[in-house]
Each structure stands twice: as C-alpha cells, then as structure tokens.
XYZ file of C-alpha atoms in Angstrom:
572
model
C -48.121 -56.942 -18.527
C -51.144 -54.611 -18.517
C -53.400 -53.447 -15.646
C -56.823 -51.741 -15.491
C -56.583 -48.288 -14.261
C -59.126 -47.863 -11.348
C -59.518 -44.188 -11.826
C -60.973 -43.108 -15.241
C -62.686 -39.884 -14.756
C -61.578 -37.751 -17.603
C -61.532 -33.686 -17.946
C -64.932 -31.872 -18.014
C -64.352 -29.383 -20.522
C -65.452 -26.595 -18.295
C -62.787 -27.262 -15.906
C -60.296 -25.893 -18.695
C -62.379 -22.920 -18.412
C -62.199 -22.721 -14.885
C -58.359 -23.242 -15.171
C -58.330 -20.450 -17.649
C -60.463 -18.389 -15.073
C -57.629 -19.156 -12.442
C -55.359 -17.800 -14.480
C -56.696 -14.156 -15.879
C -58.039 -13.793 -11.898
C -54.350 -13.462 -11.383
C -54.750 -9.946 -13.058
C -56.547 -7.493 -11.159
C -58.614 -4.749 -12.987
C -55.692 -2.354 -12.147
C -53.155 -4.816 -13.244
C -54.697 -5.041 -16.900
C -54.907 -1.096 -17.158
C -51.366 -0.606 -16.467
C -51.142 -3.571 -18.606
C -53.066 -1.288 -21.102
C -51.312 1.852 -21.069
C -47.634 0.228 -21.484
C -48.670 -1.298 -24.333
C -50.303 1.989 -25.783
C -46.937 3.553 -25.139
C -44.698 1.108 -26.140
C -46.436 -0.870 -28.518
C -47.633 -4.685 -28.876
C -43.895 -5.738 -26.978
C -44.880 -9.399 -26.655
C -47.585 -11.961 -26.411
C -48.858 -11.455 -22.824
C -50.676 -9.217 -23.468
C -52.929 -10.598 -26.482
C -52.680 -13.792 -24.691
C -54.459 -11.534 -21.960
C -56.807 -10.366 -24.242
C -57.797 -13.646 -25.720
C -58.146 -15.837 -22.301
C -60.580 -13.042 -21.220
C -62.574 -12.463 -24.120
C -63.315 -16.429 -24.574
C -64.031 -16.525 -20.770
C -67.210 -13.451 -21.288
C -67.857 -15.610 -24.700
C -68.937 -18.633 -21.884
C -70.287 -16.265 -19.213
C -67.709 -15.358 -16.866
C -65.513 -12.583 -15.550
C -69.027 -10.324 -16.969
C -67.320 -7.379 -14.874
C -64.743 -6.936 -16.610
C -66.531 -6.281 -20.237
C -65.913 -3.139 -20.371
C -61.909 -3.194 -19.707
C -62.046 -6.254 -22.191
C -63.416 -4.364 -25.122
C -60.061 -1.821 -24.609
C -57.770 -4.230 -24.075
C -59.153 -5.774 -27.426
C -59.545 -2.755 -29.607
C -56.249 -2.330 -29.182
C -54.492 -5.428 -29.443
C -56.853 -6.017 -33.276
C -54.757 -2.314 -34.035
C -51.149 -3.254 -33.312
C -51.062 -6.670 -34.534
C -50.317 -5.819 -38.317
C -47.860 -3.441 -37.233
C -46.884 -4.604 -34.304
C -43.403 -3.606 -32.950
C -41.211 -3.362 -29.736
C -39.681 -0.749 -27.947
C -36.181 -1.580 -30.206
C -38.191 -2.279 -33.485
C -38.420 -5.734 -33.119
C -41.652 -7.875 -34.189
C -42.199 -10.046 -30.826
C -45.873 -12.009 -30.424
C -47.612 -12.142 -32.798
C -46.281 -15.414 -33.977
C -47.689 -17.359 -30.788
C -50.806 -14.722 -30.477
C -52.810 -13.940 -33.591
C -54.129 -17.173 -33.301
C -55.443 -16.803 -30.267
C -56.791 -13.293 -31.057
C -58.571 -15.267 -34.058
C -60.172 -18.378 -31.780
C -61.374 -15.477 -29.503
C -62.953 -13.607 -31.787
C -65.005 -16.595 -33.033
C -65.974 -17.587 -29.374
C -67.165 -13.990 -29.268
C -69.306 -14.520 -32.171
C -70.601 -17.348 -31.379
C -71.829 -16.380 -28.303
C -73.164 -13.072 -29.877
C -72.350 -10.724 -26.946
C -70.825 -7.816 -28.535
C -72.648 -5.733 -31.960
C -71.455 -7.344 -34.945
C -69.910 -3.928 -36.052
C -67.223 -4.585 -33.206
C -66.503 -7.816 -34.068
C -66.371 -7.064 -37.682
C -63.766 -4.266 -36.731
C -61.669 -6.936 -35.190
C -61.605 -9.329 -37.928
C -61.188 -6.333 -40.633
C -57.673 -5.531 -38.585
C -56.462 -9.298 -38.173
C -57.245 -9.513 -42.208
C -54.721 -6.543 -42.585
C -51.760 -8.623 -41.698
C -49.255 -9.508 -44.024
C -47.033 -12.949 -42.771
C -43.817 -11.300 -44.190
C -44.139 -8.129 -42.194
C -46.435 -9.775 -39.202
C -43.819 -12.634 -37.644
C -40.788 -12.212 -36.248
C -39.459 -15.806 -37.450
C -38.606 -16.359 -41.137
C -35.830 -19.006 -41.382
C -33.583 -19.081 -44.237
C -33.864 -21.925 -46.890
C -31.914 -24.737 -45.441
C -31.561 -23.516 -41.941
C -29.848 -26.444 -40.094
C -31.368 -25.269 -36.836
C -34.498 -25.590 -35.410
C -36.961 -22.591 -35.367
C -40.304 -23.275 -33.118
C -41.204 -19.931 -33.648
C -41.850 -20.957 -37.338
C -44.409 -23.348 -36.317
C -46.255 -21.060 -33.702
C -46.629 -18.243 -36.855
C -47.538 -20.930 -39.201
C -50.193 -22.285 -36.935
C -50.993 -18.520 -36.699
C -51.837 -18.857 -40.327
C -54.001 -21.803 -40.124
C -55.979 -19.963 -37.455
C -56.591 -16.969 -39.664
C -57.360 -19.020 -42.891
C -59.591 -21.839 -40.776
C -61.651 -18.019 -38.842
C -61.399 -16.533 -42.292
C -59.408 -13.583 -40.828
C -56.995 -14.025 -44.032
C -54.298 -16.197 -44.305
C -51.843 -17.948 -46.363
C -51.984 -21.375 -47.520
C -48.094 -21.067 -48.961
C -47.102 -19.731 -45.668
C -48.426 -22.484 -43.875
C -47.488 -25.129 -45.780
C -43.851 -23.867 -46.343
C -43.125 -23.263 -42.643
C -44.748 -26.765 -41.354
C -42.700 -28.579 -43.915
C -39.553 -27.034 -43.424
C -39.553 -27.316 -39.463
C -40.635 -31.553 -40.025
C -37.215 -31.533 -40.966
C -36.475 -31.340 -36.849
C -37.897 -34.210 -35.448
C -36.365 -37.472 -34.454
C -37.202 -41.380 -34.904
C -39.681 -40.842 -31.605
C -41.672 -38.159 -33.830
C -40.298 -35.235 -31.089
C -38.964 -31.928 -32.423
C -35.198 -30.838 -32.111
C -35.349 -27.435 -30.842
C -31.607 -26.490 -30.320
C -30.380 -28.317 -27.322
C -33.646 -30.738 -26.817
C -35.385 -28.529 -24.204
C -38.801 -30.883 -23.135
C -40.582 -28.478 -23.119
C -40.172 -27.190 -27.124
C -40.881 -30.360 -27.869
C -44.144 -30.905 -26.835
C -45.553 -27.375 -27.019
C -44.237 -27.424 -31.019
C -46.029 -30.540 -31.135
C -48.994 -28.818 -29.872
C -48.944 -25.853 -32.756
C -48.969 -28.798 -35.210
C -52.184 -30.120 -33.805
C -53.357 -27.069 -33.596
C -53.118 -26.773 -37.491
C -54.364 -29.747 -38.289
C -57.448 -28.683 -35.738
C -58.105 -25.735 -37.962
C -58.124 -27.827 -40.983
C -54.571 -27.775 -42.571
C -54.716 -30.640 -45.134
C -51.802 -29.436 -47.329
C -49.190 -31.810 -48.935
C -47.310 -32.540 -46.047
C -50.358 -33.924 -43.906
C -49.885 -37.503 -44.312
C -45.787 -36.967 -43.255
C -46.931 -35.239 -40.095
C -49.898 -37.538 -39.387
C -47.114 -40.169 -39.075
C -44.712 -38.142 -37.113
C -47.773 -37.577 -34.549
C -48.628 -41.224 -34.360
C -44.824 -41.640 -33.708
C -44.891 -39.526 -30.712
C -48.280 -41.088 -28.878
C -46.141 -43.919 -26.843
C -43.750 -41.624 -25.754
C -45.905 -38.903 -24.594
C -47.886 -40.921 -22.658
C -43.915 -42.531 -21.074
C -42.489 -39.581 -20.494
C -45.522 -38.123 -17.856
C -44.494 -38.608 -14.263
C -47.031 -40.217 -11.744
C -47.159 -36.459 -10.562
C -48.941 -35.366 -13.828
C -45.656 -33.302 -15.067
C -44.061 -33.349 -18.113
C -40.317 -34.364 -17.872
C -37.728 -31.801 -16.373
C -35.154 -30.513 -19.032
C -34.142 -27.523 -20.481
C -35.702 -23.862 -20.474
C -39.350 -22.558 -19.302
C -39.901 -25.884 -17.386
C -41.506 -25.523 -14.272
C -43.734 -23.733 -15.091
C -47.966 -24.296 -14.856
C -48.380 -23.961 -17.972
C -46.411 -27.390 -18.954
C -49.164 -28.870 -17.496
C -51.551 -27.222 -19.331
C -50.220 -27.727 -22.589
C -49.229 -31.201 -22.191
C -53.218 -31.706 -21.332
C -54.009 -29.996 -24.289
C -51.979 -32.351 -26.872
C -53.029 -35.531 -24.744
C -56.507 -34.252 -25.516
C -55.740 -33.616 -29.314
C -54.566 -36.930 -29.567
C -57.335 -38.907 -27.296
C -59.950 -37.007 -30.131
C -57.276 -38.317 -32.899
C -57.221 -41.950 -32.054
C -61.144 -42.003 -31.238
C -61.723 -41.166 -34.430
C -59.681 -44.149 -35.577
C -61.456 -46.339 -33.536
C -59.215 -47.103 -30.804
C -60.951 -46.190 -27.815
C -58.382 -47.303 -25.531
C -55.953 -44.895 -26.276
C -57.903 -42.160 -26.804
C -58.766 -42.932 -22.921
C -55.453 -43.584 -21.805
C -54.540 -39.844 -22.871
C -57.705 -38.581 -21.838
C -56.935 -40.247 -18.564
C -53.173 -38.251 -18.651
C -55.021 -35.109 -19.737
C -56.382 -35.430 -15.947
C -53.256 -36.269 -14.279
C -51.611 -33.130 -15.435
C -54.336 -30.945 -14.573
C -54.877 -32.392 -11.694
C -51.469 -31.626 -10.743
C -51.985 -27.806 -10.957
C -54.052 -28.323 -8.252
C -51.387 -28.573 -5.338
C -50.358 -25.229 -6.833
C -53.547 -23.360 -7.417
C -55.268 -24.486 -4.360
C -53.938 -21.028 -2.515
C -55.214 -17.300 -1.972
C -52.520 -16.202 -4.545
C -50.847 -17.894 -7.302
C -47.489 -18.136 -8.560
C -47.018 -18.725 -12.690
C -43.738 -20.939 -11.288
C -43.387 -24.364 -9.258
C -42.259 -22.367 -6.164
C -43.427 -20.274 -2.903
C -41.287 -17.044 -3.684
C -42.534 -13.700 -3.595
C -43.229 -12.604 -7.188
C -41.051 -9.898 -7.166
C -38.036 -12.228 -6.835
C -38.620 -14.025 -9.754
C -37.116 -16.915 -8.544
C -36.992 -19.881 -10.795
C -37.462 -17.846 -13.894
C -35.882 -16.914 -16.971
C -35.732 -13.359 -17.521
C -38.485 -13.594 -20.379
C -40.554 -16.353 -18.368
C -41.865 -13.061 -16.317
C -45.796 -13.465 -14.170
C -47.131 -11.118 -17.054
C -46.168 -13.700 -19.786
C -46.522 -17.039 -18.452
C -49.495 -16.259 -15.889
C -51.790 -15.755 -18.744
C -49.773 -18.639 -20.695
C -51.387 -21.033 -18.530
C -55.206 -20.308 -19.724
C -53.954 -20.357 -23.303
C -52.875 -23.556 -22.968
C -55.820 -24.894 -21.050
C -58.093 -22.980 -23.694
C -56.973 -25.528 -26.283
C -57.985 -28.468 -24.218
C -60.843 -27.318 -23.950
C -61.058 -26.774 -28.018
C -59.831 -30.575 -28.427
C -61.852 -32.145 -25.929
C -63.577 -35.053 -27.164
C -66.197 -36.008 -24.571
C -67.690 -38.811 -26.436
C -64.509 -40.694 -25.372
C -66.986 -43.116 -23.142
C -65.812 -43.166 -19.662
C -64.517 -46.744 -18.335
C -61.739 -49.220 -18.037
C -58.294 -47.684 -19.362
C -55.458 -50.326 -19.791
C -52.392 -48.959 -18.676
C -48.695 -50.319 -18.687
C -48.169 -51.677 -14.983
C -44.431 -50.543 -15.211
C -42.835 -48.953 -18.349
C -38.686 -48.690 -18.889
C -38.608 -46.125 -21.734
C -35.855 -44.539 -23.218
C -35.612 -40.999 -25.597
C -32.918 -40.883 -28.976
C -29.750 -39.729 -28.340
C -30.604 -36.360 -29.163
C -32.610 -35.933 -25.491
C -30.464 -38.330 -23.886
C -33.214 -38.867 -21.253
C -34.257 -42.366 -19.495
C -37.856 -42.902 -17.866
C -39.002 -45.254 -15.181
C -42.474 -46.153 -13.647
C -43.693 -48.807 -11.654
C -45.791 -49.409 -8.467
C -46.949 -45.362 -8.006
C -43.320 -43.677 -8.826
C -41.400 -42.239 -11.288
C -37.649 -42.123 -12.234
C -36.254 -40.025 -14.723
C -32.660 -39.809 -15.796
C -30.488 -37.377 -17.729
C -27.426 -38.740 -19.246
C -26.011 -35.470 -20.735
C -27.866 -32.559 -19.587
C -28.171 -29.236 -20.314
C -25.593 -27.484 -18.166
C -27.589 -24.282 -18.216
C -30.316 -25.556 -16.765
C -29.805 -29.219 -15.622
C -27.304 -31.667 -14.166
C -26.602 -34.928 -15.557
C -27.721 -38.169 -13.285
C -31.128 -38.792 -11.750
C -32.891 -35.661 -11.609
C -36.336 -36.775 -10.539
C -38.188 -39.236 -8.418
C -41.711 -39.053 -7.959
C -44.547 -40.239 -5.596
C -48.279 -39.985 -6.725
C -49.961 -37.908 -4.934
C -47.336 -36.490 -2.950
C -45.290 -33.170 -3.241
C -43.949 -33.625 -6.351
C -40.500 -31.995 -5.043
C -39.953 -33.663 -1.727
C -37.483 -35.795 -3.412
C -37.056 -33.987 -6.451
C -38.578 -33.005 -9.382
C -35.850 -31.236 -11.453
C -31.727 -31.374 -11.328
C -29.521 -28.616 -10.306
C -27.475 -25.926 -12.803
C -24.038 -24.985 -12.104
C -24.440 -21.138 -13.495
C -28.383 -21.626 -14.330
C -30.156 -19.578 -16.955
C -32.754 -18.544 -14.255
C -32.990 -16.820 -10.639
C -31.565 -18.059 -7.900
C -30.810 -16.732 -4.111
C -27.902 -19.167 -3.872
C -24.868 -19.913 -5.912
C -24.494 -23.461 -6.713
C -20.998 -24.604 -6.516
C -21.114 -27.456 -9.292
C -24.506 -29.378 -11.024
C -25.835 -31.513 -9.514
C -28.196 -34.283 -9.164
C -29.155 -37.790 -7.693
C -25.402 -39.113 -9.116
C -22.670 -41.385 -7.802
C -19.072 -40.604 -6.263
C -16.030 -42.852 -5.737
C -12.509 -41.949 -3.847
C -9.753 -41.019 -5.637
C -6.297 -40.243 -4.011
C -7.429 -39.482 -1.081
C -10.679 -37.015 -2.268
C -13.708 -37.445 -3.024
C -15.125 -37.130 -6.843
C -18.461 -37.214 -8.553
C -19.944 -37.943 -11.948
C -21.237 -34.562 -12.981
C -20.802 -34.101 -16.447
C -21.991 -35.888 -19.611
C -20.352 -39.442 -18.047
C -23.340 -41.753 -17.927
C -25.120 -44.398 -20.274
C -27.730 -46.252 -20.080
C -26.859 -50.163 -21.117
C -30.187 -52.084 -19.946
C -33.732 -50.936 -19.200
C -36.595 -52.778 -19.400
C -40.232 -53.185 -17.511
C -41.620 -56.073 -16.295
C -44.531 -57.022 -13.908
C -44.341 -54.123 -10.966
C -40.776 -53.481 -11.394
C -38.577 -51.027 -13.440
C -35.303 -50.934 -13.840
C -32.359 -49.232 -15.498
C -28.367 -50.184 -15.616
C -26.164 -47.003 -15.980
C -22.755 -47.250 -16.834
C -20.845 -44.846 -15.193
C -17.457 -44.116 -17.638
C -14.488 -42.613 -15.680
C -11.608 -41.102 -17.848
C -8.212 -43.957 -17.043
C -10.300 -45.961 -15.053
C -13.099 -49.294 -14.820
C -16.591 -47.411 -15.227
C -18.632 -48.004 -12.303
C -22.106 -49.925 -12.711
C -25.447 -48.636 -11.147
C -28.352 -50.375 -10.943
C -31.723 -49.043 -10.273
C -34.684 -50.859 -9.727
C -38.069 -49.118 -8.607
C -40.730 -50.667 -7.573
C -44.162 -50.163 -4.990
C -41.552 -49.928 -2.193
C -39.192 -47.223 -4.316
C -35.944 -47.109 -5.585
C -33.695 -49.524 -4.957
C -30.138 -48.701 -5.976
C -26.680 -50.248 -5.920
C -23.378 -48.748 -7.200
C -20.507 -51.015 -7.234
C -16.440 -50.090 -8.066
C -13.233 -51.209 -7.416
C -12.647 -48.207 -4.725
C -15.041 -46.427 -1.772
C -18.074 -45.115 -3.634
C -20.522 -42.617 -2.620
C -24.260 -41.362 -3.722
C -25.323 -37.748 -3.130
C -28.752 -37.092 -2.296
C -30.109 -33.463 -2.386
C -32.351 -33.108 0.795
C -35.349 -30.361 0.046
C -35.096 -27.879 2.562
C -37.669 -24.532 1.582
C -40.210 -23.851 -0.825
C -39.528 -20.026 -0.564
C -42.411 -19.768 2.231
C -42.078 -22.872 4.068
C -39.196 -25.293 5.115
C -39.586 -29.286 5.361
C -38.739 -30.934 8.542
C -35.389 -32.833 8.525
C -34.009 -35.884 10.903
C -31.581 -38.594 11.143
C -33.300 -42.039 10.758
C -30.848 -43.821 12.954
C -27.898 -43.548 15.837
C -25.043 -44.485 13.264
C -26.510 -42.289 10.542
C -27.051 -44.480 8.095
C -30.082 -42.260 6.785
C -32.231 -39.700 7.384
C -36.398 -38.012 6.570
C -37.519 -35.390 5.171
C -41.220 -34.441 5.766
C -43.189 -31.986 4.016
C -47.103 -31.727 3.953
C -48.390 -34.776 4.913
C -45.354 -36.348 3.664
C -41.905 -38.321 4.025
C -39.069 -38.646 2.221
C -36.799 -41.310 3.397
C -33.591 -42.435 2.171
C -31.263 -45.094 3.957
C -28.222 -47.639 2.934
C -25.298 -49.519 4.304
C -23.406 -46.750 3.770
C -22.567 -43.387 6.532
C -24.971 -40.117 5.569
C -22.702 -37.224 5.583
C -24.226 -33.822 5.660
C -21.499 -31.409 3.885
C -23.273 -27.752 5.077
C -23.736 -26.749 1.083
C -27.522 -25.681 0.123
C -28.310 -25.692 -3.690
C -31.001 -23.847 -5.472
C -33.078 -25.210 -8.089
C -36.575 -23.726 -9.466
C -38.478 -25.135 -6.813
C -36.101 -24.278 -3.932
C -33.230 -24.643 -2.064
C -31.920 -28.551 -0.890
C -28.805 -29.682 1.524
C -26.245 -31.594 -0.132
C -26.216 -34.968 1.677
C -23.913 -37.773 0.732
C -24.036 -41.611 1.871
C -20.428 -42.727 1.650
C -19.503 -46.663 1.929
C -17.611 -49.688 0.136
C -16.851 -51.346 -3.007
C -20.744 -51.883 -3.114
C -23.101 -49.531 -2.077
C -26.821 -49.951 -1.341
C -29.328 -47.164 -0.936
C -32.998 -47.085 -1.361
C -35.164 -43.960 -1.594
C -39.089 -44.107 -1.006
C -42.263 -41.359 0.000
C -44.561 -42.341 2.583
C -47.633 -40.780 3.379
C -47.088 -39.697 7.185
C-alpha cells in the first residue's frame, strides 16, 4: 500500500549554502590563522584544511563571509602550493585524495563569479595542473586487492574533478580506480568497505556520483549506472523518520552523514528526473529534506558541535581520534556543497507517493534489518561491529522527536571512540533468559532475522534468537502508529534490557516509574517522552553506558515464558 506524503517542500539550494555557512562560522578568524601557520609548518597533514579552504572560497564565490577575503586568499595560496607535494609530518601523503576536488569545484565557483584577478585564479589552476596521480594520492591498491579501498574512489573522483575543471587529469586513472573498486559492492548496489561501516557505503557512493557529475563516461559507465539504480530502494529504506542515515560502524554520528546522504538523494532525484520518473526523483528530493532538516535540532544553538552530542569540544567525546572538530566541522559544508551542485529544482513540487510502512532487509554482508510504519523507525543489527556497535535493536525512532530519547545508535564493549564511562559488555535493545540460576543475554552475533514484511500501517520483523545447547528463543516485533510492540517467548524466565537515556553531556532527561509495581517507567527529554511498559518487573541494575550521544541506565524488564513489552514517544 502507498500513501501521499502531505509534506513535499523540497531543499532550496541556498539552504546548502547556508548549511555550508554554519559550518566554516564554526572557525573563527583566529581559528583559521592558527589553522594557517600549522599547516605552513607542517605541511598539507590532511584534508581539513583544503576542505576549509574550499567551503569558504565557494561561500565569497555566492556573496558571503565577504570579511574574510583577505584570510581566504592565504589560506588558498597555500593550499594550490602543497597539494602536488603534499606531505605529513611522518612523510605520508594524507588529503589530497578527498580534497583536490574540492580545491578544483572552488576554483570554478571563483571564476564564475569573477571576484578575484584572473592572474590569481590562473595561479591556482597552474599548481592543481602540476599534480601527478602517482605521487599526489595516498591510495594505490595493488592489482587484485581483495579488500576494499574507498580512498581509491575519493582520488579517482579527484581525477574526474580535475579533467571535468580542466586542472589536468587522467582519464586511465579514473577509469582504472572506479572499475577496480565496482568489484566491492553487493546485490543491493552498496559498497563493501572492510567490515560494512554505513557510513563508507553511502559516502563512496557519493564520489561515484560525483564522477559521473563531472562527466566520467568511460567503459565502465553503464556497469555503475546499474549498480546506482540498484541502490535507489534501499537508500531511500534505510533513512530513519529522524532524517539519519542508519547507525553502524565508524564516523557515524556525525553532521555530516546528514549532509552527504542529502547530497546523493539529490544526485539521484536529478538522475531519475531525467529519466522521466518524477516520482522518485521527488521522493529523494523529499529525503534530501528530512536529513537536513534533521541538522536542525543540532545547529539550532549559539555553538556547534561537529558530533551528535552536548560535550565540551575538548573532550572529544563520541569521536574517533581522526574524526577531530578541525576535520569533520568543515566536512559538513563539503558535503552540503554537493547538494547544492546536484540540486535539480525543476523537480516540480507536489504529491510524493511514499511506502506507508516498509520491512526492508540489507545482504548478509551488513547484516542490518529496517522497519517503518506509522511515524517510527526500527533498525536492527544482527552481527555488529563490536568496535563500534552491539548486536540487537540499536535504534528506535520518533519523527520529530529527539532522535536519541530512545536510541539512535547501540553500545561498544571497548569502542573505537571517546567515552567518560567504561562499558562493561555491548549492548543494545536485546533479549535475556535465566539460566542456572543467572541471568544471560544475547550479545554477540546470535540473532536472525526469519520473517519481515510491511503491510498497511504495520511493520514487523521475527528474530530468531539461537542459543548454543538450547531451543532459540523467538521475538516478534511489530511497530506501528502506537510503537513497538514486542514479545519474546522461551521455555525459561526471559528478560528485555532497555537502555534508559540519561545526559546529553550538558543536560540530563527526567526519569520516573510509570506504575506502583514497576512494571515500567518515562523518560522525558525536550518536549518529549519515552515510555516503555510490559507484564514483566522493570529492574534498574545501577550500570550507566556510554554511547556517542551519551550516557543511558541499564534497565531490564524481567518476566515469564512470554514476555510483552511495548516502547512508544509521545509528545508531552
């Protein structure tokens, strides 16, 4: 069954300018000339700082940020210098695979606009066309590689950029590197970085449109033209009612997910115009909006954070160690600069037809299940990460409401990012049963999904829970307008642990019982409630977890054979 979609405003393309404005305002003038003189004394380290360079010049290209022209033409000068000789601090080339062609698209904005002599500009481009691919990216896989190199992609698309600005380039380049890393993608048309990381799939996805943008049209364009019209369904199934892409993996949680997920929604909405079928190219047009209209709850504040948390900056919290506010900040605009390259506004405004509920599930390489129906989202992982994830349900979603206050993204044992807490296992949404006396859970790699399907307003998903020497236990989850409805059932006392959020890194949520024999409890935040109750006892076992968006209780309804619990946001 299909619906109309009442709300089908799409993306101005000047609000990805004003998103890209957002993010370089981050930088004060200061900022960029220590920025400046680290760079001059350590050389072009990493892509920050062109990405810097880039957001800022394309931003004076359209008339803003005029102030800072003069730091701009610095910055610039000597970003065009390093780039064909760039090096690190330890001799390493890092950057200039994701940045030259973004140095290139700025350059051209910069002409076009015709606000600096032509004798600069020509400067510029007479640097970029100094580059040599061999000696300019870091990323050369060897013939054959049997793993997954994104890198390769960003340079290539590099490439494309210089040959489509006619900074240079190299058709052979190109053409090798694009068809060598299609050798990475699945039956769903999404690319295998090692260890499926969401997040690498899309944004590789993105350097391929970004090619074909610039006018790549070498031999392996009809193979990738079909491995992008493979991917459209599930791009549009895996975006949460919040706007974000799917948890999983490294550098999620981040803004600029959002931003780049926008971005290839808009590549594709221009894509299947051009074919004539206007009703996709509105339906991602119309997700291009939800995602960047989910950076709003996060950029709606005096100061900004590049990560989907309230922590001081200096803490890092959340992050990698290379997803640091000098990198990713600045990422953000980048990413919102290309939808605002593939923005098709002749996409005529009007009735979208949407799925009213969609069961969806990835290959077995990303082992991830999706659920929507009635204004939530579901999403499980059935063998997670363990560096970054737990296995279970790791998200459900509200529209409109903090996308967290349930939860937006599992929990790591020993997580590849900050923390202030040590998390004693994973952990996630998962089930629990009784065992000789004690209490054990379903944390690893235990769980498969044996039915899913949509229909009408409901969505629903059977998980098979396998146990090592015993019956697997069955859990059913149905979601719905009202929420999530789930039963477990075994052959023993079964319980269901439910991370409470508890602090944002600035603010905490308000927590109470929902009833004398505890049989559930709230959790507002916001505006907000998140309510969970069941035939079952809510036991509270003192242990706080940290994930990137915060720190959560570990809460646990216990029960019988059967267990019911249902989970739903309310606005207050």
């Amino acid at each position: 069954m299909q619906v109309i979609a009442a709300d089908t405003a799409f993306v101005p393309r000047t609000r990805y300018l004003d998103l890209m404005e957002r993010a370089v305002s981050a930088y004060t003038s200061e900022h960029m000339e220590r920025y400046l003189k680290d760079v001059q004394r350590g050389g072009l380290a990493e892509h920050g700082f062109p990405r810097l360079c880039s957001n800022l010049g394309t931003l004076l290209a359209h008339g803003r940020m005029r102030d800072r022209e003069g730091i701009f033409l610095r910055l610039m000068d000597e970003c065009c210098r390093q780039i064909p000789t760039a090096h690190s601090r330890n001799g390493s080339r890092v950057g200039n695979d994701f940045s030259v062609k973004e140095v290139c698209l700025c350059i051209l904005e910069i002409e076009k606009a015709k606000i600096f002599p032509k004798e600069r500009t020509e400067a510029w481009r007479a640097e970029i066309c100094k580059a040599v691919p061999k000696s300019t990216y870091s990323c050369i896989p060897r013939p054959g590689d049997k793993t997954a190199h994104n890198w390769a992609v960003f340079g290539a698309s590099s490439e494309q950029a210089r040959l489509f600005s006619k900074m240079g380039g190299d058709a052979i380049w190109v053409e090798h590197h694009l068809a060598d890393q299609m050798r990475f993608f699945d039956d769903n048309g999404m690319y295998k970085d090692p260890h499926q990381p969401m997040v690498y799939d899309f944004v590789t996805r993105l350097q391929y449109a970004l090619a074909m943008h610039c006018g790549y049209n070498g031999a392996s364009l009809a193979k990738l033209e079909e491995l992008m019209l493979k991917s459209a369904e599930p791009t549009l199934a895996m975006q949460s009612v919040s706007g974000e892409i799917p948890f999983g993996g490294r550098s999620n949680q981040f803004l600029h997910n959002e931003t780049f997920y926008a971005a290839l929604c808009e590549f594709y909405a221009a894509w299947f115009h051009r074919r004539g079928d206007v009703n996709t190219a509105r339906r991602f047009r119309a997700a291009a909006r939800r995602a960047v209209d989910s950076l709003a709850y996060w950029l709606d504040r005096p100061s900004i954070r590049h990560v989907k948390n309230r922590y001081p900056l200096e803490t890092r919290y959340g992050t990698e160690g290379y997803g640091y506010f000098d990198k990713y900040m600045v990422t953000m605009g980048s990413w919102a600069y290309l939808g605002f390259l593939f923005a098709d506004e002749t996409v005529p405004e009007g009735a979208v037809v949407e799925p009213e509920s969609i069961a969806w599930t990835t290959g077995p390489e990303f082992h991830r299940s999706f659920l929507s129906a009635g204004g939530y989202t579901a999403q499980f992982d059935t063998a997670a990460d363990d560096h970054y994830d737990g296995s279970g349900l790791g998200r459900l979603q509200r529209r409109d409401a903090p996308p967290f206050i349930c939860l937006s993204v599992p929990f790591a044992k020993k997580p590849s990012y900050r923390l202030d807490v040590t998390n004693a296992t994973s952990l996630a949404i998962l089930p629990g049963w009784k065992e000789g006396g004690k209490w054990t859970y379903a944390y690893g790699p235990v769980y498969s999904v044996v039915e899913s399907k949509a229909e009408g307003g409901l969505a629903r998903a059977v998980v098979r829970v396998n146990r090592e020497g015993r019956a697997p236990l069955t859990w059913t989850n149905a979601l719905s307008a009202e929420g999530l409805e789930m039963t477990l059932e075994g052959d023993e006392e079964l319980a269901v642990v439910l991370p409470a959020f508890d602090f944002d890194g600035e603010r905490k949520g308000t927590f109470g019982w929902t009833g004398p024999a505890r049989n559930g409890f709230r959790v507002g935040f916001d505006g907000w409630s998140y309510v969970a109750t069941g035939d079952g006892e809510v036991v509270d076992t003192g242990a706080v977890y940290g994930n990137r968006n915060g720190h959560y209780r570990r809460l646990e309804m216990r029960g019988g054979k059967v267990l019911r619990v249902h989970l739903s946001i309310r606005k207050d």
